[in-house]
mmCIF file of C-alpha atoms in Angstrom:
data_model
loop_
_atom_site.group_PDB
_atom_site.id
_atom_site.type_symbol
_atom_site.label_atom_id
_atom_site.label_comp_id
_atom_site.label_asym_id
_atom_site.label_seq_id
_atom_site.Cartn_x
_atom_site.Cartn_y
_atom_site.Cartn_z
ATOM 1 C CA MET A 1 -1.892 -28.811 3.727
ATOM 2 C CA ASP A 2 1.687 -29.442 3.128
ATOM 3 C CA ASP A 3 4.435 -27.530 1.903
ATOM 4 C CA GLU A 4 5.371 -31.254 -0.534
ATOM 5 C CA ARG A 5 1.860 -31.468 -1.727
ATOM 6 C CA ILE A 6 1.367 -27.435 -2.696
ATOM 7 C CA ILE A 7 4.737 -27.487 -4.850
ATOM 8 C CA LYS A 8 3.092 -31.133 -6.429
ATOM 9 C CA LEU A 9 0.176 -28.641 -6.963
ATOM 10 C CA LEU A 10 1.489 -25.542 -7.919
ATOM 11 C CA CYS A 11 3.587 -27.642 -10.981
ATOM 12 C CA THR A 12 0.464 -29.051 -11.449
ATOM 13 C CA TYR A 13 -1.508 -25.924 -12.670
ATOM 14 C CA ASP A 14 -3.764 -25.925 -10.184
ATOM 15 C CA ALA A 15 -5.854 -23.179 -10.008
ATOM 16 C CA ASP A 16 -7.104 -23.762 -6.713
ATOM 17 C CA VAL A 17 -4.113 -24.239 -5.227
ATOM 18 C CA THR A 18 -2.433 -21.073 -7.165
ATOM 19 C CA LYS A 19 -4.907 -19.151 -6.047
ATOM 20 C CA LYS A 20 -4.886 -19.910 -2.099
ATOM 21 C CA TYR A 21 -0.651 -20.271 -1.998
ATOM 22 C CA PHE A 22 1.422 -18.568 -4.633
ATOM 23 C CA TYR A 23 -0.365 -15.870 -4.639
ATOM 24 C CA SER A 24 -1.171 -14.891 -0.508
ATOM 25 C CA TYR A 25 2.717 -15.858 -0.404
ATOM 26 C CA CYS A 26 3.431 -13.325 -2.969
ATOM 27 C CA ARG A 27 1.222 -10.987 -1.181
ATOM 28 C CA ARG A 28 3.418 -10.956 1.865
ATOM 29 C CA ALA A 29 6.732 -10.933 0.000
ATOM 30 C CA TYR A 30 4.995 -8.058 -1.792
ATOM 31 C CA HIS A 31 4.783 -5.862 1.658
ATOM 32 C CA ILE A 32 7.375 -6.710 3.306
ATOM 33 C CA PHE A 33 9.504 -5.456 0.280
ATOM 34 C CA ASP A 34 6.950 -2.950 -0.505
ATOM 35 C CA ARG A 35 8.746 -0.912 2.679
ATOM 36 C CA LYS A 36 11.910 -1.001 1.495
ATOM 37 C CA TYR A 37 12.021 -0.228 -1.090
ATOM 38 C CA ASN A 38 8.355 1.271 -2.023
ATOM 39 C CA LEU A 39 7.187 -0.403 -4.476
ATOM 40 C CA HIS A 40 3.668 0.538 -5.392
ATOM 41 C CA SER A 41 4.649 4.000 -5.892
ATOM 42 C CA LYS A 42 7.068 3.527 -8.703
ATOM 43 C CA ALA A 43 5.425 2.106 -11.983
ATOM 44 C CA GLY A 44 5.035 -1.143 -13.468
ATOM 45 C CA MET A 45 5.612 -2.351 -9.428
ATOM 46 C CA ASP A 46 2.223 -3.145 -8.972
ATOM 47 C CA PHE A 47 1.404 -6.247 -6.492
ATOM 48 C CA TYR A 48 0.162 -8.297 -10.362
ATOM 49 C CA SER A 49 3.202 -6.963 -12.390
ATOM 50 C CA LEU A 50 5.349 -8.675 -9.704
ATOM 51 C CA ALA A 51 3.563 -12.146 -8.387
ATOM 52 C CA HIS A 52 2.812 -12.049 -12.709
ATOM 53 C CA GLU A 53 6.706 -11.995 -13.440
ATOM 54 C CA TYR A 54 7.714 -14.638 -10.768
ATOM 55 C CA TYR A 55 4.747 -17.410 -12.070
ATOM 56 C CA LEU A 56 6.535 -16.373 -15.383
ATOM 57 C CA HIS A 57 10.124 -17.272 -14.285
ATOM 58 C CA LEU A 58 8.775 -20.798 -12.574
ATOM 59 C CA MET A 59 7.060 -21.305 -15.458
ATOM 60 C CA LYS A 60 10.049 -21.059 -17.903
ATOM 61 C CA HIS A 61 12.856 -22.659 -15.223
ATOM 62 C CA GLN A 62 9.346 -25.947 -14.702
ATOM 63 C CA PHE A 63 8.596 -24.579 -10.947
ATOM 64 C CA LYS A 64 12.593 -25.722 -10.780
ATOM 65 C CA PRO A 65 13.577 -23.563 -7.709
ATOM 66 C CA LEU A 66 10.222 -24.237 -5.654
ATOM 67 C CA LEU A 67 11.358 -28.009 -6.094
ATOM 68 C CA ASP A 68 15.380 -27.371 -5.025
ATOM 69 C CA LYS A 69 13.274 -26.033 -2.005
ATOM 70 C CA PRO A 70 15.508 -26.747 1.086
ATOM 71 C CA ASP A 71 13.291 -29.305 3.689
ATOM 72 C CA ASN A 72 14.515 -27.438 6.570
ATOM 73 C CA VAL A 73 13.271 -23.701 5.037
ATOM 74 C CA PRO A 74 9.451 -23.021 4.937
ATOM 75 C CA LEU A 75 7.596 -22.986 1.647
ATOM 76 C CA SER A 76 6.376 -19.060 2.515
ATOM 77 C CA THR A 77 10.095 -18.017 2.993
ATOM 78 C CA TRP A 78 11.028 -19.793 0.021
ATOM 79 C CA MET A 79 8.964 -17.875 -1.854
ATOM 80 C CA THR A 80 9.822 -14.816 -0.256
ATOM 81 C CA ARG A 81 12.904 -15.257 -1.071
ATOM 82 C CA GLY A 82 12.188 -16.105 -4.650
ATOM 83 C CA PHE A 83 9.971 -12.916 -4.789
ATOM 84 C CA HIS A 84 13.138 -10.737 -3.436
ATOM 85 C CA PHE A 85 15.124 -11.438 -6.714
ATOM 86 C CA VAL A 86 11.766 -9.911 -9.238
ATOM 87 C CA VAL A 87 11.881 -7.281 -7.186
ATOM 88 C CA LEU A 88 15.513 -6.279 -7.332
ATOM 89 C CA ASP A 89 16.070 -7.664 -11.480
ATOM 90 C CA ALA A 90 12.803 -5.035 -12.387
ATOM 91 C CA LEU A 91 14.100 -2.363 -9.690
ATOM 92 C CA LYS A 92 17.280 -2.579 -11.807
ATOM 93 C CA GLU A 93 14.954 -2.111 -15.651
ATOM 94 C CA TYR A 94 12.905 0.830 -13.400
ATOM 95 C CA ASN A 95 16.687 2.573 -12.625
ATOM 96 C CA ARG A 96 17.353 2.026 -16.384
ATOM 97 C CA GLU A 97 13.795 3.060 -17.848
ATOM 98 C CA PHE A 98 13.986 6.706 -15.602
ATOM 99 C CA ASP A 99 17.494 7.234 -14.731
ATOM 100 C CA GLY A 100 17.429 11.024 -16.121
ATOM 101 C CA LYS A 101 14.589 11.612 -16.768
ATOM 102 C CA THR A 102 13.698 15.779 -15.857
ATOM 103 C CA LEU A 103 11.440 17.363 -13.867
ATOM 104 C CA SER A 104 11.368 20.623 -13.950
ATOM 105 C CA ASP A 105 7.824 22.513 -14.458
ATOM 106 C CA SER A 106 4.493 21.413 -12.975
ATOM 107 C CA GLY A 107 3.062 20.305 -16.091
ATOM 108 C CA THR A 108 5.705 17.609 -16.454
ATOM 109 C CA VAL A 109 5.820 17.067 -12.452
ATOM 110 C CA LEU A 110 1.895 16.570 -12.852
ATOM 111 C CA ASP A 111 2.092 14.120 -15.955
ATOM 112 C CA TYR A 112 4.752 12.171 -14.374
ATOM 113 C CA VAL A 113 2.836 11.344 -11.309
ATOM 114 C CA ARG A 114 -0.348 10.431 -13.204
ATOM 115 C CA SER A 115 1.322 7.980 -15.603
ATOM 116 C CA SER A 116 3.327 6.270 -12.523
ATOM 117 C CA ASP A 117 0.308 6.027 -10.264
ATOM 118 C CA HIS A 118 -0.410 2.688 -10.258
ATOM 119 C CA GLU A 119 -2.905 1.895 -7.726
ATOM 120 C CA GLU A 120 -3.724 5.578 -6.837
ATOM 121 C CA GLY A 121 0.069 5.251 -4.707
ATOM 122 C CA LEU A 122 2.035 8.065 -6.070
ATOM 123 C CA LEU A 123 -1.258 11.114 -6.677
ATOM 124 C CA LEU A 124 -1.730 9.945 -2.989
ATOM 125 C CA GLN A 125 1.782 9.984 -1.998
ATOM 126 C CA VAL A 126 2.179 13.975 -3.253
ATOM 127 C CA ALA A 127 -1.503 15.490 -2.055
ATOM 128 C CA ASP A 128 -0.948 14.017 1.567
ATOM 129 C CA ALA A 129 2.497 15.625 1.205
ATOM 130 C CA VAL A 130 0.064 18.390 1.041
ATOM 131 C CA ALA A 131 -1.644 18.560 3.070
ATOM 132 C CA ALA A 132 1.195 17.322 5.644
ATOM 133 C CA HIS A 133 3.145 20.518 4.252
ATOM 134 C CA TYR A 134 -0.010 23.123 4.944
ATOM 135 C CA GLY A 135 -0.646 21.242 9.159
ATOM 136 C CA SER A 136 -2.590 24.217 9.513
ATOM 137 C CA ASP A 137 -4.458 25.362 5.897
ATOM 138 C CA ARG A 138 -7.601 22.508 6.545
ATOM 139 C CA ILE A 139 -8.647 24.198 3.242
ATOM 140 C CA MET A 140 -5.079 24.017 1.281
ATOM 141 C CA GLN A 141 -5.246 20.595 2.732
ATOM 142 C CA ALA A 142 -8.397 19.609 1.033
ATOM 143 C CA ILE A 143 -7.837 21.241 -2.125
ATOM 144 C CA ALA A 144 -4.223 18.627 -2.893
ATOM 145 C CA HIS A 145 -6.593 15.515 -2.350
ATOM 146 C CA MET A 146 -9.561 17.256 -4.422
ATOM 147 C CA VAL A 147 -7.452 18.440 -7.823
ATOM 148 C CA LEU A 148 -5.031 16.343 -7.480
ATOM 149 C CA TYR A 149 -5.548 13.327 -5.655
ATOM 150 C CA ALA A 150 -9.630 12.735 -6.426
ATOM 151 C CA GLY A 151 -9.557 13.797 -10.178
ATOM 152 C CA PHE A 152 -12.157 17.096 -9.059
ATOM 153 C CA LYS A 153 -11.053 19.971 -11.033
ATOM 154 C CA GLN A 154 -10.571 23.455 -9.534
ATOM 155 C CA LYS A 155 -13.286 24.576 -10.823
ATOM 156 C CA GLU A 156 -15.361 22.451 -8.933
ATOM 157 C CA ALA A 157 -13.637 22.009 -6.124
ATOM 158 C CA ALA A 158 -14.123 26.169 -5.847
ATOM 159 C CA ALA A 159 -17.335 25.370 -5.784
ATOM 160 C CA GLN A 160 -16.821 23.544 -2.343
ATOM 161 C CA PHE A 161 -14.922 26.165 -0.244
ATOM 162 C CA GLY A 162 -17.177 29.123 -1.747
ATOM 163 C CA LEU A 163 -14.565 30.682 -3.568
ATOM 164 C CA THR A 164 -13.418 32.566 -7.605
ATOM 165 C CA PRO A 165 -11.747 29.273 -9.395
ATOM 166 C CA SER A 166 -8.058 32.458 -10.085
ATOM 167 C CA ALA A 167 -8.046 31.867 -6.203
ATOM 168 C CA VAL A 168 -7.975 27.723 -6.438
ATOM 169 C CA ASN A 169 -5.545 28.375 -8.882
ATOM 170 C CA GLN A 170 -3.005 30.635 -7.269
ATOM 171 C CA ARG A 171 -3.496 28.122 -4.242
ATOM 172 C CA VAL A 172 -2.886 25.738 -6.381
ATOM 173 C CA LYS A 173 0.277 26.700 -7.897
ATOM 174 C CA LYS A 174 1.744 27.935 -4.474
ATOM 175 C CA MET A 175 1.751 24.082 -3.727
ATOM 176 C CA MET A 176 2.920 23.194 -7.357
ATOM 177 C CA ASP A 177 6.131 25.459 -6.355
ATOM 178 C CA GLU A 178 5.904 25.245 -2.087
ATOM 179 C CA VAL A 179 5.918 21.034 -2.355
ATOM 180 C CA VAL A 180 4.583 18.770 -4.767
ATOM 181 C CA ILE A 181 7.712 19.864 -7.211
ATOM 182 C CA PRO A 182 9.945 19.309 -4.354
ATOM 183 C CA PHE A 183 8.768 16.501 -3.403
ATOM 184 C CA VAL A 184 8.103 14.770 -7.075
ATOM 185 C CA ILE A 185 11.833 15.691 -7.397
ATOM 186 C CA GLU A 186 13.522 14.298 -4.148
ATOM 187 C CA ASN A 187 11.835 11.406 -4.355
ATOM 188 C CA TYR A 188 11.544 10.466 -7.270
ATOM 189 C CA GLY A 189 13.551 13.201 -10.412
ATOM 190 C CA HIS A 190 17.065 11.520 -9.137
ATOM 191 C CA GLY A 191 15.626 9.667 -6.040
ATOM 192 C CA ILE A 192 17.044 6.396 -3.937
ATOM 193 C CA TYR A 193 17.255 4.346 -6.985
ATOM 194 C CA TYR A 194 17.946 6.827 -10.067
ATOM 195 C CA GLY A 195 20.927 5.758 -11.534
ATOM 196 C CA LYS A 196 22.015 3.482 -8.362
ATOM 197 C CA THR A 197 22.716 0.722 -7.615
ATOM 198 C CA VAL A 198 20.170 -1.454 -5.370
ATOM 199 C CA THR A 199 22.230 -2.163 -1.674
ATOM 200 C CA PRO A 200 19.727 -4.619 -0.397
ATOM 201 C CA SER A 201 20.403 -5.213 4.221
ATOM 202 C CA CYS A 202 19.098 -8.195 6.150
ATOM 203 C CA GLY A 203 22.818 -9.355 5.490
ATOM 204 C CA MET A 204 21.732 -9.981 1.318
ATOM 205 C CA THR A 205 24.943 -10.215 -0.757
ATOM 206 C CA PRO A 206 23.939 -9.167 -4.286
ATOM 207 C CA ARG A 207 25.372 -11.759 -7.633
ATOM 208 C CA TYR A 208 24.458 -12.458 -10.595
ATOM 209 C CA MET A 209 24.243 -15.207 -12.860
ATOM 210 C CA GLY A 210 22.540 -15.655 -16.233
ATOM 211 C CA GLY A 211 22.123 -11.672 -15.979
ATOM 212 C CA ALA A 212 19.775 -11.764 -13.306
ATOM 213 C CA ILE A 213 19.926 -10.292 -10.150
ATOM 214 C CA TYR A 214 20.567 -12.786 -6.906
ATOM 215 C CA ALA A 215 20.926 -13.055 -3.386
ATOM 216 C CA ASP A 216 22.008 -14.833 -0.555
ATOM 217 C CA MET A 217 19.607 -14.214 2.364
ATOM 218 C CA ASP A 218 19.963 -15.188 6.208
ATOM 219 C CA MET A 219 17.094 -17.168 6.680
ATOM 220 C CA ALA A 220 16.173 -16.722 10.227
ATOM 221 C CA VAL A 221 16.047 -13.014 9.298
ATOM 222 C CA MET A 222 13.323 -13.338 6.359
ATOM 223 C CA GLU A 223 11.038 -15.732 8.682
ATOM 224 C CA GLU A 224 11.730 -12.786 12.124
ATOM 225 C CA THR A 225 9.948 -10.203 9.126
ATOM 226 C CA GLU A 226 7.543 -12.785 8.067
ATOM 227 C CA ARG A 227 6.024 -13.533 12.013
ATOM 228 C CA ASN A 228 6.834 -9.720 13.028
ATOM 229 C CA MET A 229 4.053 -8.453 9.994
ATOM 230 C CA ASP A 230 2.226 -10.647 11.342
ATOM 231 C CA MET A 231 2.207 -10.146 15.224
ATOM 232 C CA ARG A 232 1.601 -6.717 14.961
ATOM 233 C CA ARG A 233 -0.742 -7.104 12.158
ATOM 234 C CA ILE A 234 0.153 -4.135 9.787
ATOM 235 C CA THR A 235 -2.694 -2.851 7.307
ATOM 236 C CA PRO A 236 -0.990 -2.815 3.943
ATOM 237 C CA ALA A 237 0.146 0.739 2.126
ATOM 238 C CA MET A 238 -1.483 -0.431 -0.105
ATOM 239 C CA VAL A 239 -5.805 -2.262 -0.512
ATOM 240 C CA THR A 240 -6.797 -3.216 -2.814
ATOM 241 C CA SER A 241 -8.406 -5.769 -3.169
ATOM 242 C CA LEU A 242 -10.124 -8.503 -0.004
ATOM 243 C CA LYS A 243 -10.782 -11.364 0.951
ATOM 244 C CA PRO A 244 -14.310 -12.991 1.894
ATOM 245 C CA ASN A 245 -13.978 -12.088 5.788
ATOM 246 C CA GLU A 246 -11.585 -8.208 5.173
ATOM 247 C CA VAL A 247 -13.363 -4.950 6.471
ATOM 248 C CA PHE A 248 -11.778 -2.384 4.928
ATOM 249 C CA VAL A 249 -12.126 0.328 7.654
ATOM 250 C CA PHE A 250 -11.715 4.323 5.986
ATOM 251 C CA GLY A 251 -12.162 7.638 7.251
ATOM 252 C CA SER A 252 -15.277 9.776 6.082
ATOM 253 C CA ASN A 253 -17.593 12.164 6.234
ATOM 254 C CA LEU A 254 -21.489 12.193 8.352
ATOM 255 C CA ASP A 255 -22.931 12.918 4.882
ATOM 256 C CA GLY A 256 -20.317 10.025 3.129
ATOM 257 C CA TRP A 257 -19.690 11.199 0.366
ATOM 258 C CA HIS A 258 -17.253 9.636 -0.561
ATOM 259 C CA GLY A 259 -14.845 11.230 -2.831
ATOM 260 C CA GLY A 260 -11.850 11.546 -1.785
ATOM 261 C CA GLY A 261 -8.509 9.356 -0.512
ATOM 262 C CA ALA A 262 -9.647 5.221 1.753
ATOM 263 C CA ALA A 263 -12.900 7.115 1.003
ATOM 264 C CA ARG A 264 -13.169 7.396 -2.836
ATOM 265 C CA ALA A 265 -11.544 3.188 -3.040
ATOM 266 C CA ALA A 266 -14.334 2.090 -0.494
ATOM 267 C CA TYR A 267 -16.791 3.308 -3.133
ATOM 268 C CA LYS A 268 -15.228 2.096 -5.747
ATOM 269 C CA ASN A 269 -13.745 -1.119 -4.928
ATOM 270 C CA PHE A 270 -15.354 -2.225 -1.488
ATOM 271 C CA GLY A 271 -19.308 -1.899 -1.340
ATOM 272 C CA ALA A 272 -19.045 1.424 1.076
ATOM 273 C CA VAL A 273 -22.824 3.153 0.269
ATOM 274 C CA TRP A 274 -23.025 6.758 -1.159
ATOM 275 C CA GLY A 275 -24.594 8.955 1.245
ATOM 276 C CA GLN A 276 -24.419 7.187 3.919
ATOM 277 C CA GLY A 277 -21.045 7.941 6.260
ATOM 278 C CA VAL A 278 -20.800 5.581 9.093
ATOM 279 C CA GLY A 279 -20.114 2.098 10.130
ATOM 280 C CA LEU A 280 -20.807 -1.158 7.914
ATOM 281 C CA GLN A 281 -21.444 -1.234 4.190
ATOM 282 C CA GLY A 282 -20.550 -3.783 2.068
ATOM 283 C CA GLN A 283 -17.289 -4.889 2.238
ATOM 284 C CA SER A 284 -16.194 -1.213 4.377
ATOM 285 C CA TYR A 285 -16.589 0.258 7.902
ATOM 286 C CA ALA A 286 -16.940 4.255 7.537
ATOM 287 C CA ILE A 287 -15.462 6.487 10.626
ATOM 288 C CA PRO A 288 -16.446 9.737 10.369
ATOM 289 C CA THR A 289 -13.840 12.461 10.906
ATOM 290 C CA MET A 290 -14.510 15.348 9.176
ATOM 291 C CA GLN A 291 -16.660 16.916 11.816
ATOM 292 C CA GLY A 292 -14.449 18.513 13.979
ATOM 293 C CA GLY A 293 -11.772 18.064 16.569
ATOM 294 C CA VAL A 294 -10.516 14.711 17.590
ATOM 295 C CA GLU A 295 -12.520 14.716 20.285
ATOM 296 C CA THR A 296 -15.767 14.123 17.864
ATOM 297 C CA ILE A 297 -13.823 11.551 15.888
ATOM 298 C CA LYS A 298 -13.247 9.064 19.553
ATOM 299 C CA PRO A 299 -17.130 8.724 19.665
ATOM 300 C CA TYR A 300 -17.568 6.524 16.057
ATOM 301 C CA VAL A 301 -14.049 4.614 16.580
ATOM 302 C CA ASP A 302 -15.526 3.965 20.167
ATOM 303 C CA GLU A 303 -18.316 2.185 18.440
ATOM 304 C CA PHE A 304 -16.065 0.622 15.582
ATOM 305 C CA ILE A 305 -14.404 -1.290 18.590
ATOM 306 C CA THR A 306 -17.376 -2.819 19.744
ATOM 307 C CA PHE A 307 -18.667 -3.635 16.855
ATOM 308 C CA ALA A 308 -15.124 -5.547 15.235
ATOM 309 C CA LYS A 309 -15.507 -7.321 19.140
ATOM 310 C CA GLN A 310 -18.884 -8.069 18.724
ATOM 311 C CA HIS A 311 -17.364 -9.935 14.525
ATOM 312 C CA PRO A 312 -14.341 -12.295 15.449
ATOM 313 C CA GLU A 313 -14.976 -14.103 12.570
ATOM 314 C CA GLN A 314 -14.087 -11.449 10.327
ATOM 315 C CA ASN A 315 -10.797 -9.082 10.554
ATOM 316 C CA PHE A 316 -10.568 -5.158 10.419
ATOM 317 C CA LEU A 317 -7.877 -3.851 8.163
ATOM 318 C CA VAL A 318 -7.571 0.342 9.428
ATOM 319 C CA THR A 319 -6.678 2.621 7.164
ATOM 320 C CA PRO A 320 -4.921 5.706 9.087
ATOM 321 C CA ILE A 321 -7.964 8.035 9.317
ATOM 322 C CA GLY A 322 -8.279 11.186 9.339
ATOM 323 C CA CYS A 323 -4.867 11.865 8.555
ATOM 324 C CA GLY A 324 -5.394 12.540 5.227
ATOM 325 C CA ILE A 325 -8.539 15.610 3.746
ATOM 326 C CA ALA A 326 -9.460 15.824 7.239
ATOM 327 C CA GLY A 327 -5.792 17.420 8.658
ATOM 328 C CA PHE A 328 -4.954 15.231 11.371
ATOM 329 C CA THR A 329 -2.220 13.578 12.184
ATOM 330 C CA PRO A 330 -1.116 9.989 13.558
ATOM 331 C CA GLU A 331 -0.120 11.599 16.705
ATOM 332 C CA GLU A 332 -3.655 12.163 16.870
ATOM 333 C CA ILE A 333 -5.692 9.713 16.488
ATOM 334 C CA ALA A 334 -3.548 6.646 17.489
ATOM 335 C CA PRO A 335 -4.385 7.193 20.735
ATOM 336 C CA LEU A 336 -8.425 6.421 19.014
ATOM 337 C CA PHE A 337 -6.659 2.976 19.081
ATOM 338 C CA GLU A 338 -5.521 1.908 21.790
ATOM 339 C CA GLU A 339 -8.153 -1.041 23.008
ATOM 340 C CA ALA A 340 -7.942 -2.244 19.530
ATOM 341 C CA LYS A 341 -4.121 -3.293 19.795
ATOM 342 C CA GLU A 342 -5.118 -6.232 22.071
ATOM 343 C CA LEU A 343 -7.973 -7.274 18.460
ATOM 344 C CA GLU A 344 -6.383 -10.212 17.213
ATOM 345 C CA ASN A 345 -8.512 -9.438 13.687
ATOM 346 C CA VAL A 346 -8.417 -5.659 13.513
ATOM 347 C CA TRP A 347 -4.966 -4.595 11.813
ATOM 348 C CA LEU A 348 -3.974 -1.449 11.849
ATOM 349 C CA PRO A 349 -1.230 1.195 9.594
ATOM 350 C CA GLU A 350 1.673 0.877 10.886
ATOM 351 C CA SER A 351 2.561 4.921 11.681
ATOM 352 C CA PHE A 352 -0.340 4.365 14.164
ATOM 353 C CA LEU A 353 1.239 1.203 16.000
ATOM 354 C CA ASP A 354 3.885 3.133 16.082
ATOM 355 C CA CYS A 355 2.922 6.075 17.674
#
């Protein structure tokens, strides 16, 4: 369907066109700006909140921003620009709301993290920061994901590892003091957008019109960014929904206990079966990563690649398997997916592609 027809139908509130084109273009824009501004970790900056705000803006102005699209600019690029205006306004409001927030003790930090954990993004970041810090301590990594991210109580975590609750409590206190509190204060207490002016790049010069932030954007740069995203086939940082032909690929354990991280998301949202640790299940595909070293993961990755080749009609969104509770690094896991980079129906995490 050509752009002119899409805009005409959007102006008539056509539900199918709105779902197929408006939200898909917004999703692409969100992925671009999430990489730039780390949106998913900020309260009120999830995809649906921003897309809804953009749609209300278009309705308020009777879709004139779309009707004013230059003939030589693709609608997807024009809407990405419009979505960026919404992002910048939302960041400005976010700065005002959270500027000056004091984060000094464990209780305050955890309350802040949990209240800001839209789409589970911030909790996972914190748990991953702990895992990265204690690279050789698998138990500490596991406790971090179980207690901070998966929601286990300290007594339950203790039972899993044969430790006393007191021992787990000491470890939790240690990780809070050494990693979690410094991480949150550095990145969110007075971080990138706290009390600072948002300075866009890519040739954009901000200006104010009617109280809202607007920008002059180099369209060629934006189009190139979109093309690069598609060509590299990068798995989004946060996958909250799937198209009918998409499959969520996550790291699991052989017992199929999908208790934390991407496995928990697969179990809650994408049809993963409790007790099934390998292969396709619903709209998800499990690759075991908890049974040993990298060499024990490779056969299951090879099996997945063969499966993906046999099902070209499906697109597989691979998450950073093994790089959470399993404790591996992207440098260790990425080489296993070297062959998958050539498959047009496999998306890989940016951290894998960068390796």
